[in-house]
PDB file of C-alpha atoms in Angstrom:
ATOM      1  CA  MET A   1     -85.432 -52.874-127.961  1.00 57.00           C
ATOM      2  CA  ASP A   2     -87.664 -50.991-125.792  1.00 72.00           C
ATOM      3  CA  SER A   3     -90.649 -50.190-128.145  1.00 84.00           C
ATOM      4  CA  LYS A   4     -91.756 -46.798-126.305  1.00 88.00           C
ATOM      5  CA  ARG A   5     -88.220 -45.454-126.596  1.00 91.00           C
ATOM      6  CA  PHE A   6     -87.622 -46.588-130.328  1.00 91.00           C
ATOM      7  CA  TYR A   7     -91.101 -44.809-131.161  1.00 94.00           C
ATOM      8  CA  ILE A   8     -90.177 -41.587-129.408  1.00 95.00           C
ATOM      9  CA  PHE A   9     -86.709 -41.533-131.042  1.00 96.00           C
ATOM     10  CA  LEU A  10     -88.460 -42.264-134.192  1.00 95.00           C
ATOM     11  CA  SER A  11     -90.807 -39.080-133.931  1.00 97.00           C
ATOM     12  CA  LEU A  12     -87.908 -36.921-133.009  1.00 97.00           C
ATOM     13  CA  SER A  13     -86.060 -38.333-135.980  1.00 96.00           C
ATOM     14  CA  ILE A  14     -88.709 -37.362-138.438  1.00 97.00           C
ATOM     15  CA  ILE A  15     -88.705 -33.909-136.874  1.00 97.00           C
ATOM     16  CA  ALA A  16     -85.229 -33.644-137.434  1.00 97.00           C
ATOM     17  CA  LEU A  17     -85.323 -34.818-141.013  1.00 96.00           C
ATOM     18  CA  ALA A  18     -87.898 -32.413-141.705  1.00 96.00           C
ATOM     19  CA  MET A  19     -85.881 -29.595-140.139  1.00 96.00           C
ATOM     20  CA  ALA A  20     -82.925 -30.141-142.708  1.00 95.00           C
ATOM     21  CA  PHE A  21     -84.599 -31.822-145.485  1.00 95.00           C
ATOM     22  CA  LEU A  22     -85.957 -28.607-147.634  1.00 94.00           C
ATOM     23  CA  PRO A  23     -82.408 -26.546-147.281  1.00 94.00           C
ATOM     24  CA  LEU A  24     -80.507 -29.616-147.971  1.00 93.00           C
ATOM     25  CA  ALA A  25     -82.516 -30.333-151.060  1.00 92.00           C
ATOM     26  CA  THR A  26     -82.594 -26.777-152.492  1.00 90.00           C
ATOM     27  CA  LEU A  27     -78.394 -26.764-151.973  1.00 89.00           C
ATOM     28  CA  LEU A  28     -77.965 -29.962-153.535  1.00 87.00           C
ATOM     29  CA  ARG A  29     -80.316 -28.681-156.560  1.00 86.00           C
ATOM     30  CA  SER A  30     -78.545 -25.556-156.911  1.00 80.00           C
ATOM     31  CA  ALA A  31     -75.394 -25.137-159.437  1.00 65.00           C
ATOM     32  CA  ALA A  32     -72.893 -23.238-157.305  1.00 59.00           C
ATOM     33  CA  PRO A  33     -72.518 -25.075-154.380  1.00 59.00           C
ATOM     34  CA  ARG A  34     -73.447 -28.636-155.064  1.00 62.00           C
ATOM     35  CA  GLU A  35     -70.058 -29.506-156.558  1.00 68.00           C
ATOM     36  CA  TYR A  36     -68.636 -29.688-153.056  1.00 79.00           C
ATOM     37  CA  TYR A  37     -71.535 -31.594-151.372  1.00 85.00           C
ATOM     38  CA  SER A  38     -72.101 -34.741-153.741  1.00 82.00           C
ATOM     39  CA  HIS A  39     -70.976 -37.019-150.717  1.00 87.00           C
ATOM     40  CA  ILE A  40     -73.972 -35.815-148.648  1.00 90.00           C
ATOM     41  CA  ILE A  41     -76.481 -38.221-150.073  1.00 90.00           C
ATOM     42  CA  LEU A  42     -74.223 -41.278-148.971  1.00 92.00           C
ATOM     43  CA  ILE A  43     -73.419 -40.231-145.420  1.00 94.00           C
ATOM     44  CA  PRO A  44     -76.592 -41.486-143.753  1.00 94.00           C
ATOM     45  CA  PHE A  45     -76.126 -44.734-145.384  1.00 94.00           C
ATOM     46  CA  VAL A  46     -72.593 -44.994-143.988  1.00 96.00           C
ATOM     47  CA  SER A  47     -73.615 -43.802-140.484  1.00 95.00           C
ATOM     48  CA  LEU A  48     -76.337 -46.162-140.441  1.00 94.00           C
ATOM     49  CA  PHE A  49     -74.057 -49.058-141.451  1.00 95.00           C
ATOM     50  CA  PHE A  50     -71.881 -48.085-138.429  1.00 95.00           C
ATOM     51  CA  PHE A  51     -74.792 -48.012-136.214  1.00 93.00           C
ATOM     52  CA  TYR A  52     -75.747 -51.509-137.488  1.00 93.00           C
ATOM     53  CA  LEU A  53     -72.403 -52.995-136.723  1.00 93.00           C
ATOM     54  CA  LYS A  54     -72.482 -51.903-133.136  1.00 91.00           C
ATOM     55  CA  LYS A  55     -76.390 -52.233-132.478  1.00 91.00           C
ATOM     56  CA  LYS A  56     -75.938 -54.727-129.756  1.00 91.00           C
ATOM     57  CA  GLU A  57     -73.270 -52.837-127.868  1.00 93.00           C
ATOM     58  CA  ILE A  58     -74.916 -49.642-128.151  1.00 92.00           C
ATOM     59  CA  PHE A  59     -78.335 -50.664-127.110  1.00 89.00           C
ATOM     60  CA  LEU A  60     -77.289 -53.171-124.875  1.00 88.00           C
ATOM     61  CA  HIS A  61     -77.991 -50.816-121.628  1.00 83.00           C
ATOM     62  CA  GLN A  62     -80.858 -48.519-122.249  1.00 87.00           C
ATOM     63  CA  GLU A  63     -81.676 -45.527-120.128  1.00 92.00           C
ATOM     64  CA  TYR A  64     -83.265 -42.307-120.487  1.00 94.00           C
ATOM     65  CA  GLY A  65     -80.916 -39.207-120.402  1.00 94.00           C
ATOM     66  CA  LYS A  66     -83.243 -36.453-119.820  1.00 94.00           C
ATOM     67  CA  LYS A  67     -80.717 -33.591-118.509  1.00 95.00           C
ATOM     68  CA  TYR A  68     -78.566 -33.574-121.560  1.00 96.00           C
ATOM     69  CA  GLY A  69     -81.096 -34.761-124.012  1.00 97.00           C
ATOM     70  CA  PHE A  70     -83.826 -31.851-123.271  1.00 97.00           C
ATOM     71  CA  LEU A  71     -80.781 -29.516-123.159  1.00 98.00           C
ATOM     72  CA  LEU A  72     -79.729 -30.532-126.896  1.00 98.00           C
ATOM     73  CA  LEU A  73     -83.123 -30.655-128.035  1.00 98.00           C
ATOM     74  CA  ALA A  74     -83.506 -27.152-126.890  1.00 98.00           C
ATOM     75  CA  ILE A  75     -80.260 -26.038-128.321  1.00 98.00           C
ATOM     76  CA  GLY A  76     -81.201 -27.453-131.678  1.00 98.00           C
ATOM     77  CA  LEU A  77     -84.469 -25.837-131.661  1.00 98.00           C
ATOM     78  CA  GLY A  78     -82.702 -22.544-131.067  1.00 98.00           C
ATOM     79  CA  PHE A  79     -80.369 -23.081-133.833  1.00 97.00           C
ATOM     80  CA  TYR A  80     -83.483 -23.685-135.963  1.00 97.00           C
ATOM     81  CA  LEU A  81     -85.379 -20.495-134.886  1.00 97.00           C
ATOM     82  CA  LEU A  82     -82.144 -18.510-135.449  1.00 97.00           C
ATOM     83  CA  GLY A  83     -81.726 -19.867-138.999  1.00 96.00           C
ATOM     84  CA  ILE A  84     -85.304 -18.868-139.790  1.00 95.00           C
ATOM     85  CA  ASN A  85     -84.957 -15.430-138.388  1.00 95.00           C
ATOM     86  CA  GLN A  86     -81.802 -14.995-140.448  1.00 93.00           C
ATOM     87  CA  ARG A  87     -82.259 -16.324-143.614  1.00 92.00           C
ATOM     88  CA  GLY A  88     -82.757 -13.533-145.420  1.00 90.00           C
ATOM     89  CA  ASP A  89     -79.183 -11.984-144.231  1.00 93.00           C
ATOM     90  CA  LEU A  90     -77.300 -15.549-145.017  1.00 94.00           C
ATOM     91  CA  THR A  91     -76.340 -17.213-148.373  1.00 92.00           C
ATOM     92  CA  LEU A  92     -77.800 -20.528-149.311  1.00 92.00           C
ATOM     93  CA  ASN A  93     -74.711 -22.303-148.088  1.00 92.00           C
ATOM     94  CA  ASP A  94     -74.701 -20.731-144.689  1.00 95.00           C
ATOM     95  CA  TYR A  95     -78.402 -21.151-144.358  1.00 96.00           C
ATOM     96  CA  THR A  96     -78.341 -24.597-144.933  1.00 95.00           C
ATOM     97  CA  THR A  97     -75.338 -24.911-142.637  1.00 96.00           C
ATOM     98  CA  LEU A  98     -77.190 -23.696-140.054  1.00 97.00           C
ATOM     99  CA  MET A  99     -80.333 -25.511-140.667  1.00 97.00           C
ATOM    100  CA  SER A 100     -78.689 -28.801-141.158  1.00 97.00           C
ATOM    101  CA  PHE A 101     -76.791 -28.352-137.955  1.00 97.00           C
ATOM    102  CA  SER A 102     -79.693 -27.719-135.667  1.00 98.00           C
ATOM    103  CA  SER A 103     -81.174 -30.810-137.240  1.00 98.00           C
ATOM    104  CA  LEU A 104     -78.291 -32.881-136.238  1.00 97.00           C
ATOM    105  CA  VAL A 105     -78.094 -31.234-132.697  1.00 98.00           C
ATOM    106  CA  PHE A 106     -81.540 -32.040-132.029  1.00 98.00           C
ATOM    107  CA  TRP A 107     -81.434 -35.515-133.706  1.00 98.00           C
ATOM    108  CA  THR A 108     -78.382 -36.151-131.100  1.00 97.00           C
ATOM    109  CA  GLY A 109     -80.631 -34.786-128.157  1.00 97.00           C
ATOM    110  CA  GLY A 110     -83.289 -36.984-129.186  1.00 97.00           C
ATOM    111  CA  PHE A 111     -81.004 -40.044-129.061  1.00 97.00           C
ATOM    112  CA  ILE A 112     -79.405 -39.083-125.558  1.00 97.00           C
ATOM    113  CA  LEU A 113     -82.840 -38.710-124.365  1.00 96.00           C
ATOM    114  CA  CYS A 114     -84.111 -42.010-125.317  1.00 95.00           C
ATOM    115  CA  TYR A 115     -80.981 -44.067-124.910  1.00 95.00           C
ATOM    116  CA  GLY A 116     -78.544 -42.413-122.358  1.00 95.00           C
ATOM    117  CA  LEU A 117     -75.058 -41.130-122.351  1.00 95.00           C
ATOM    118  CA  ARG A 118     -73.730 -44.506-122.651  1.00 95.00           C
ATOM    119  CA  ALA A 119     -75.374 -45.623-125.487  1.00 95.00           C
ATOM    120  CA  PHE A 120     -74.286 -42.040-127.126  1.00 96.00           C
ATOM    121  CA  ARG A 121     -70.380 -42.535-126.104  1.00 95.00           C
ATOM    122  CA  LEU A 122     -70.799 -46.211-127.823  1.00 95.00           C
ATOM    123  CA  ALA A 123     -72.415 -44.563-130.912  1.00 95.00           C
ATOM    124  CA  LEU A 124     -70.378 -41.397-131.060  1.00 95.00           C
ATOM    125  CA  PHE A 125     -68.463 -42.138-134.450  1.00 96.00           C
ATOM    126  CA  PRO A 126     -71.662 -42.961-136.166  1.00 95.00           C
ATOM    127  CA  LEU A 127     -73.250 -39.834-134.587  1.00 95.00           C
ATOM    128  CA  LEU A 128     -70.558 -37.691-135.488  1.00 94.00           C
ATOM    129  CA  PHE A 129     -69.915 -39.094-138.944  1.00 96.00           C
ATOM    130  CA  PHE A 130     -73.490 -37.541-139.580  1.00 95.00           C
ATOM    131  CA  LEU A 131     -71.533 -34.002-139.326  1.00 95.00           C
ATOM    132  CA  PHE A 132     -70.612 -34.631-143.100  1.00 95.00           C
ATOM    133  CA  ILE A 133     -74.391 -33.676-143.904  1.00 94.00           C
ATOM    134  CA  VAL A 134     -73.632 -30.308-142.577  1.00 95.00           C
ATOM    135  CA  PRO A 135     -72.218 -27.904-145.535  1.00 94.00           C
ATOM    136  CA  ILE A 136     -68.937 -26.117-144.466  1.00 93.00           C
ATOM    137  CA  PRO A 137     -69.677 -22.582-143.865  1.00 94.00           C
ATOM    138  CA  GLU A 138     -68.411 -20.237-146.578  1.00 93.00           C
ATOM    139  CA  PHE A 139     -65.854 -18.533-144.846  1.00 94.00           C
ATOM    140  CA  LEU A 140     -64.271 -21.891-143.916  1.00 95.00           C
ATOM    141  CA  MET A 141     -64.611 -23.487-147.151  1.00 93.00           C
ATOM    142  CA  ASN A 142     -62.919 -20.308-148.786  1.00 93.00           C
ATOM    143  CA  GLY A 143     -60.112 -20.682-146.251  1.00 95.00           C
ATOM    144  CA  PHE A 144     -59.791 -24.304-146.959  1.00 94.00           C
ATOM    145  CA  ILE A 145     -59.596 -23.737-150.811  1.00 93.00           C
ATOM    146  CA  TYR A 146     -56.980 -20.815-150.510  1.00 94.00           C
ATOM    147  CA  PHE A 147     -54.704 -23.076-148.199  1.00 95.00           C
ATOM    148  CA  LEU A 148     -54.875 -25.918-150.559  1.00 94.00           C
ATOM    149  CA  GLN A 149     -54.385 -23.566-153.876  1.00 94.00           C
ATOM    150  CA  VAL A 150     -51.488 -22.215-151.853  1.00 95.00           C
ATOM    151  CA  GLY A 151     -49.901 -25.342-151.194  1.00 95.00           C
ATOM    152  CA  SER A 152     -50.536 -26.624-154.917  1.00 93.00           C
ATOM    153  CA  ALA A 153     -48.989 -23.692-156.369  1.00 94.00           C
ATOM    154  CA  GLU A 154     -45.963 -24.157-154.114  1.00 95.00           C
ATOM    155  CA  PHE A 155     -45.483 -27.941-154.933  1.00 95.00           C
ATOM    156  CA  THR A 156     -46.360 -27.174-158.893  1.00 94.00           C
ATOM    157  CA  HIS A 157     -43.267 -24.494-158.524  1.00 95.00           C
ATOM    158  CA  PHE A 158     -41.265 -27.043-157.099  1.00 96.00           C
ATOM    159  CA  LEU A 159     -41.943 -29.740-159.830  1.00 94.00           C
ATOM    160  CA  PHE A 160     -41.776 -27.169-162.780  1.00 93.00           C
ATOM    161  CA  MET A 161     -38.230 -26.577-161.222  1.00 94.00           C
ATOM    162  CA  LEU A 162     -37.383 -30.193-161.080  1.00 93.00           C
ATOM    163  CA  THR A 163     -38.281 -30.919-164.571  1.00 90.00           C
ATOM    164  CA  GLY A 164     -36.563 -27.836-166.004  1.00 89.00           C
ATOM    165  CA  ILE A 165     -39.598 -26.327-167.702  1.00 88.00           C
ATOM    166  CA  PRO A 166     -39.083 -22.676-168.261  1.00 91.00           C
ATOM    167  CA  PHE A 167     -41.916 -20.529-166.510  1.00 92.00           C
ATOM    168  CA  ALA A 168     -42.372 -17.360-164.811  1.00 93.00           C
ATOM    169  CA  ARG A 169     -44.728 -16.944-161.818  1.00 93.00           C
ATOM    170  CA  GLU A 170     -47.164 -14.205-160.783  1.00 93.00           C
ATOM    171  CA  GLY A 171     -48.876 -15.744-157.382  1.00 91.00           C
ATOM    172  CA  PHE A 172     -51.395 -18.389-158.592  1.00 93.00           C
ATOM    173  CA  LEU A 173     -50.219 -17.741-162.399  1.00 92.00           C
ATOM    174  CA  PHE A 174     -47.616 -19.605-164.210  1.00 93.00           C
ATOM    175  CA  HIS A 175     -46.330 -18.539-167.617  1.00 92.00           C
ATOM    176  CA  LEU A 176     -45.157 -21.265-169.853  1.00 90.00           C
ATOM    177  CA  PRO A 177     -43.815 -21.459-173.365  1.00 87.00           C
ATOM    178  CA  GLY A 178     -46.718 -20.136-175.340  1.00 84.00           C
ATOM    179  CA  MET A 179     -49.352 -20.670-172.638  1.00 86.00           C
ATOM    180  CA  SER A 180     -50.349 -19.456-168.961  1.00 87.00           C
ATOM    181  CA  ILE A 181     -51.875 -21.493-166.587  1.00 87.00           C
ATOM    182  CA  GLU A 182     -53.639 -20.553-163.128  1.00 87.00           C
ATOM    183  CA  VAL A 183     -54.078 -22.692-160.232  1.00 89.00           C
ATOM    184  CA  ALA A 184     -57.659 -21.546-159.690  1.00 84.00           C
ATOM    185  CA  LYS A 185     -59.833 -22.785-156.845  1.00 84.00           C
ATOM    186  CA  GLN A 186     -61.211 -25.546-159.082  1.00 78.00           C
ATOM    187  CA  CYS A 187     -57.724 -26.834-159.001  1.00 77.00           C
ATOM    188  CA  SER A 188     -57.275 -26.706-155.156  1.00 81.00           C
ATOM    189  CA  GLY A 189     -58.577 -30.330-155.042  1.00 82.00           C
ATOM    190  CA  ILE A 190     -61.359 -29.268-152.353  1.00 87.00           C
ATOM    191  CA  ARG A 191     -63.708 -32.087-153.511  1.00 87.00           C
ATOM    192  CA  SER A 192     -61.093 -34.864-153.659  1.00 88.00           C
ATOM    193  CA  SER A 193     -59.630 -33.744-150.126  1.00 92.00           C
ATOM    194  CA  LEU A 194     -63.236 -34.049-148.590  1.00 93.00           C
ATOM    195  CA  ALA A 195     -63.739 -37.464-150.267  1.00 92.00           C
ATOM    196  CA  LEU A 196     -60.287 -38.735-148.965  1.00 94.00           C
ATOM    197  CA  ILE A 197     -61.059 -37.426-145.461  1.00 95.00           C
ATOM    198  CA  ILE A 198     -64.027 -39.087-145.535  1.00 96.00           C
ATOM    199  CA  THR A 199     -62.564 -42.368-146.680  1.00 96.00           C
ATOM    200  CA  SER A 200     -59.600 -42.064-144.099  1.00 97.00           C
ATOM    201  CA  LEU A 201     -62.202 -41.582-141.351  1.00 96.00           C
ATOM    202  CA  ILE A 202     -64.073 -44.950-142.467  1.00 96.00           C
ATOM    203  CA  ALA A 203     -60.699 -47.048-142.883  1.00 96.00           C
ATOM    204  CA  GLY A 204     -59.332 -45.733-139.381  1.00 95.00           C
ATOM    205  CA  GLU A 205     -62.650 -46.817-137.569  1.00 95.00           C
ATOM    206  CA  ILE A 206     -62.514 -49.939-139.401  1.00 94.00           C
ATOM    207  CA  PHE A 207     -59.073 -50.966-139.078  1.00 94.00           C
ATOM    208  CA  LEU A 208     -57.295 -48.789-136.356  1.00 94.00           C
ATOM    209  CA  LYS A 209     -57.909 -49.154-132.686  1.00 90.00           C
ATOM    210  CA  THR A 210     -55.875 -46.332-131.261  1.00 92.00           C
ATOM    211  CA  ARG A 211     -57.331 -42.602-131.760  1.00 92.00           C
ATOM    212  CA  TRP A 212     -53.954 -40.892-132.355  1.00 93.00           C
ATOM    213  CA  LYS A 213     -53.211 -43.206-135.261  1.00 95.00           C
ATOM    214  CA  ARG A 214     -56.691 -42.529-136.919  1.00 95.00           C
ATOM    215  CA  TRP A 215     -55.946 -38.717-136.841  1.00 95.00           C
ATOM    216  CA  VAL A 216     -52.491 -39.312-138.147  1.00 96.00           C
ATOM    217  CA  LEU A 217     -54.057 -40.998-141.106  1.00 96.00           C
ATOM    218  CA  VAL A 218     -56.713 -38.350-141.463  1.00 96.00           C
ATOM    219  CA  LEU A 219     -53.899 -35.733-141.426  1.00 96.00           C
ATOM    220  CA  CYS A 220     -51.904 -37.295-144.343  1.00 96.00           C
ATOM    221  CA  VAL A 221     -54.942 -36.337-146.191  1.00 95.00           C
ATOM    222  CA  ILE A 222     -53.320 -32.850-146.449  1.00 94.00           C
ATOM    223  CA  PRO A 223     -50.038 -33.645-147.842  1.00 95.00           C
ATOM    224  CA  ILE A 224     -51.416 -36.218-150.246  1.00 95.00           C
ATOM    225  CA  THR A 225     -53.588 -33.936-151.653  1.00 93.00           C
ATOM    226  CA  ILE A 226     -51.392 -31.243-152.209  1.00 94.00           C
ATOM    227  CA  PHE A 227     -49.011 -33.652-153.946  1.00 94.00           C
ATOM    228  CA  LYS A 228     -51.892 -34.966-155.979  1.00 92.00           C
ATOM    229  CA  ASN A 229     -52.799 -31.720-157.097  1.00 90.00           C
ATOM    230  CA  GLY A 230     -49.334 -30.517-157.972  1.00 91.00           C
ATOM    231  CA  LEU A 231     -48.385 -33.787-159.850  1.00 91.00           C
ATOM    232  CA  ARG A 232     -51.579 -33.317-161.997  1.00 89.00           C
ATOM    233  CA  ILE A 233     -50.922 -29.621-162.916  1.00 88.00           C
ATOM    234  CA  THR A 234     -47.654 -30.216-163.780  1.00 90.00           C
ATOM    235  CA  ILE A 235     -48.385 -33.463-165.972  1.00 88.00           C
ATOM    236  CA  LEU A 236     -51.120 -31.348-167.792  1.00 86.00           C
ATOM    237  CA  SER A 237     -48.663 -28.482-168.404  1.00 86.00           C
ATOM    238  CA  LEU A 238     -46.214 -30.509-169.816  1.00 87.00           C
ATOM    239  CA  LEU A 239     -48.647 -32.081-172.020  1.00 86.00           C
ATOM    240  CA  GLY A 240     -50.022 -28.677-173.213  1.00 82.00           C
ATOM    241  CA  THR A 241     -46.754 -26.990-173.598  1.00 82.00           C
ATOM    242  CA  TYR A 242     -44.842 -30.068-175.415  1.00 83.00           C
ATOM    243  CA  VAL A 243     -47.619 -32.041-176.947  1.00 80.00           C
ATOM    244  CA  ASP A 244     -50.864 -29.915-177.735  1.00 76.00           C
ATOM    245  CA  GLN A 245     -52.125 -26.961-176.091  1.00 74.00           C
ATOM    246  CA  ARG A 246     -55.703 -28.295-176.500  1.00 73.00           C
ATOM    247  CA  ILE A 247     -55.633 -30.831-173.881  1.00 70.00           C
ATOM    248  CA  LEU A 248     -55.971 -28.012-171.370  1.00 68.00           C
ATOM    249  CA  GLY A 249     -59.311 -27.830-172.645  1.00 66.00           C
ATOM    250  CA  SER A 250     -60.081 -31.451-173.414  1.00 61.00           C
ATOM    251  CA  GLU A 251     -61.984 -33.965-171.239  1.00 58.00           C
ATOM    252  CA  LEU A 252     -58.454 -35.092-169.632  1.00 57.00           C
ATOM    253  CA  HIS A 253     -58.272 -31.574-167.942  1.00 57.00           C
ATOM    254  CA  ARG A 254     -62.164 -31.414-167.018  1.00 59.00           C
ATOM    255  CA  SER A 255     -62.670 -35.069-165.824  1.00 61.00           C
ATOM    256  CA  GLY A 256     -58.881 -36.378-165.440  1.00 60.00           C
ATOM    257  CA  GLY A 257     -59.039 -36.157-161.469  1.00 72.00           C
ATOM    258  CA  ILE A 258     -60.087 -39.570-160.955  1.00 80.00           C
ATOM    259  CA  PRO A 259     -57.046 -41.353-161.965  1.00 84.00           C
ATOM    260  CA  PHE A 260     -55.296 -38.867-159.595  1.00 85.00           C
ATOM    261  CA  PHE A 261     -57.707 -39.650-156.902  1.00 88.00           C
ATOM    262  CA  ALA A 262     -56.688 -43.141-157.188  1.00 90.00           C
ATOM    263  CA  LEU A 263     -53.128 -42.472-156.946  1.00 91.00           C
ATOM    264  CA  ALA A 264     -53.583 -40.716-153.629  1.00 93.00           C
ATOM    265  CA  LEU A 265     -55.656 -43.825-152.337  1.00 94.00           C
ATOM    266  CA  LEU A 266     -52.275 -45.622-153.173  1.00 95.00           C
ATOM    267  CA  PHE A 267     -50.326 -43.256-151.139  1.00 94.00           C
ATOM    268  CA  MET A 268     -52.860 -43.839-148.326  1.00 95.00           C
ATOM    269  CA  ALA A 269     -52.908 -47.635-148.489  1.00 95.00           C
ATOM    270  CA  PRO A 270     -49.370 -47.950-147.115  1.00 96.00           C
ATOM    271  CA  ILE A 271     -49.848 -45.137-144.389  1.00 95.00           C
ATOM    272  CA  LEU A 272     -52.855 -47.299-143.093  1.00 96.00           C
ATOM    273  CA  ILE A 273     -50.773 -51.044-143.276  1.00 94.00           C
ATOM    274  CA  GLY A 274     -48.005 -49.129-141.602  1.00 94.00           C
ATOM    275  CA  LEU A 275     -50.391 -47.868-138.546  1.00 94.00           C
ATOM    276  CA  MET A 276     -52.065 -51.284-138.452  1.00 93.00           C
ATOM    277  CA  LYS A 277     -48.731 -53.263-138.087  1.00 90.00           C
ATOM    278  CA  THR A 278     -47.600 -50.912-135.152  1.00 88.00           C
ATOM    279  CA  GLU A 279     -50.802 -51.709-133.351  1.00 79.00           C
ATOM    280  CA  LYS A 280     -50.223 -55.378-134.239  1.00 65.00           C
ATOM    281  CA  LYS A 281     -46.644 -55.273-132.554  1.00 62.00           C
ATOM    282  CA  ARG A 282     -48.157 -53.646-129.475  1.00 57.00           C
ATOM    283  CA  VAL A 283     -50.490 -56.228-128.951  1.00 50.00           C
ATOM    284  CA  LYS A 284     -47.966 -58.758-129.130  1.00 49.00           C
TER     285      LYS A 284
END
């Protein structure tokens, strides 16, 4: 690898890191948004792992991509200055979104500048995977959460009817014998859905060659998340109604998402295997 290119890219990488480090560190230390972004710390390691796997292919033919490289460097710097200027008008989450996105654009520009568009295309997955360090803007996050709430509430409604448990419903609120439960934002499964999306992207990159099949795997996360949420709410509701209401305030309720996340992975496994088999048949 050309040492001159490497040191230029290293210098630009340090600048990009400095652009995003403080906002991200502040966000991850804060109580409110932190619960949605526990994955951020792991993202660079995963991306660098995929860089390592394809390093010979990525860096085989090196060239300077000055046109698009300088353009993205300028755009990244522009977003950074915009973030500095608008800091007082933005929430911590959205300020961090803008600053980390500007850092990523700047860093991508540095990569293209030093190694060219061909290397960028070959490194597209690990580069784009870094997008997961960018916090989701609040208006999008609220929209995703609401969508999952609606889906989870509807599936819970269906399961309640299936089990025969008597209930009355008001929006996200279900009135059961002796108690009421709400499909709150915390019940949306947004954290587990983000984890499942990340997992499906990694699995698709490793095991699938066809782009549309990778997207099928990722899109399957949505119905699986809704199914998992509805099943969890129904089981806890049945236990609270017919066994002990204290279960709804117990550790099983607060920290019982791990077994259901494992269940979601089990549902995704046959989908992945099925997609892999179709690729093998096509090769034959």
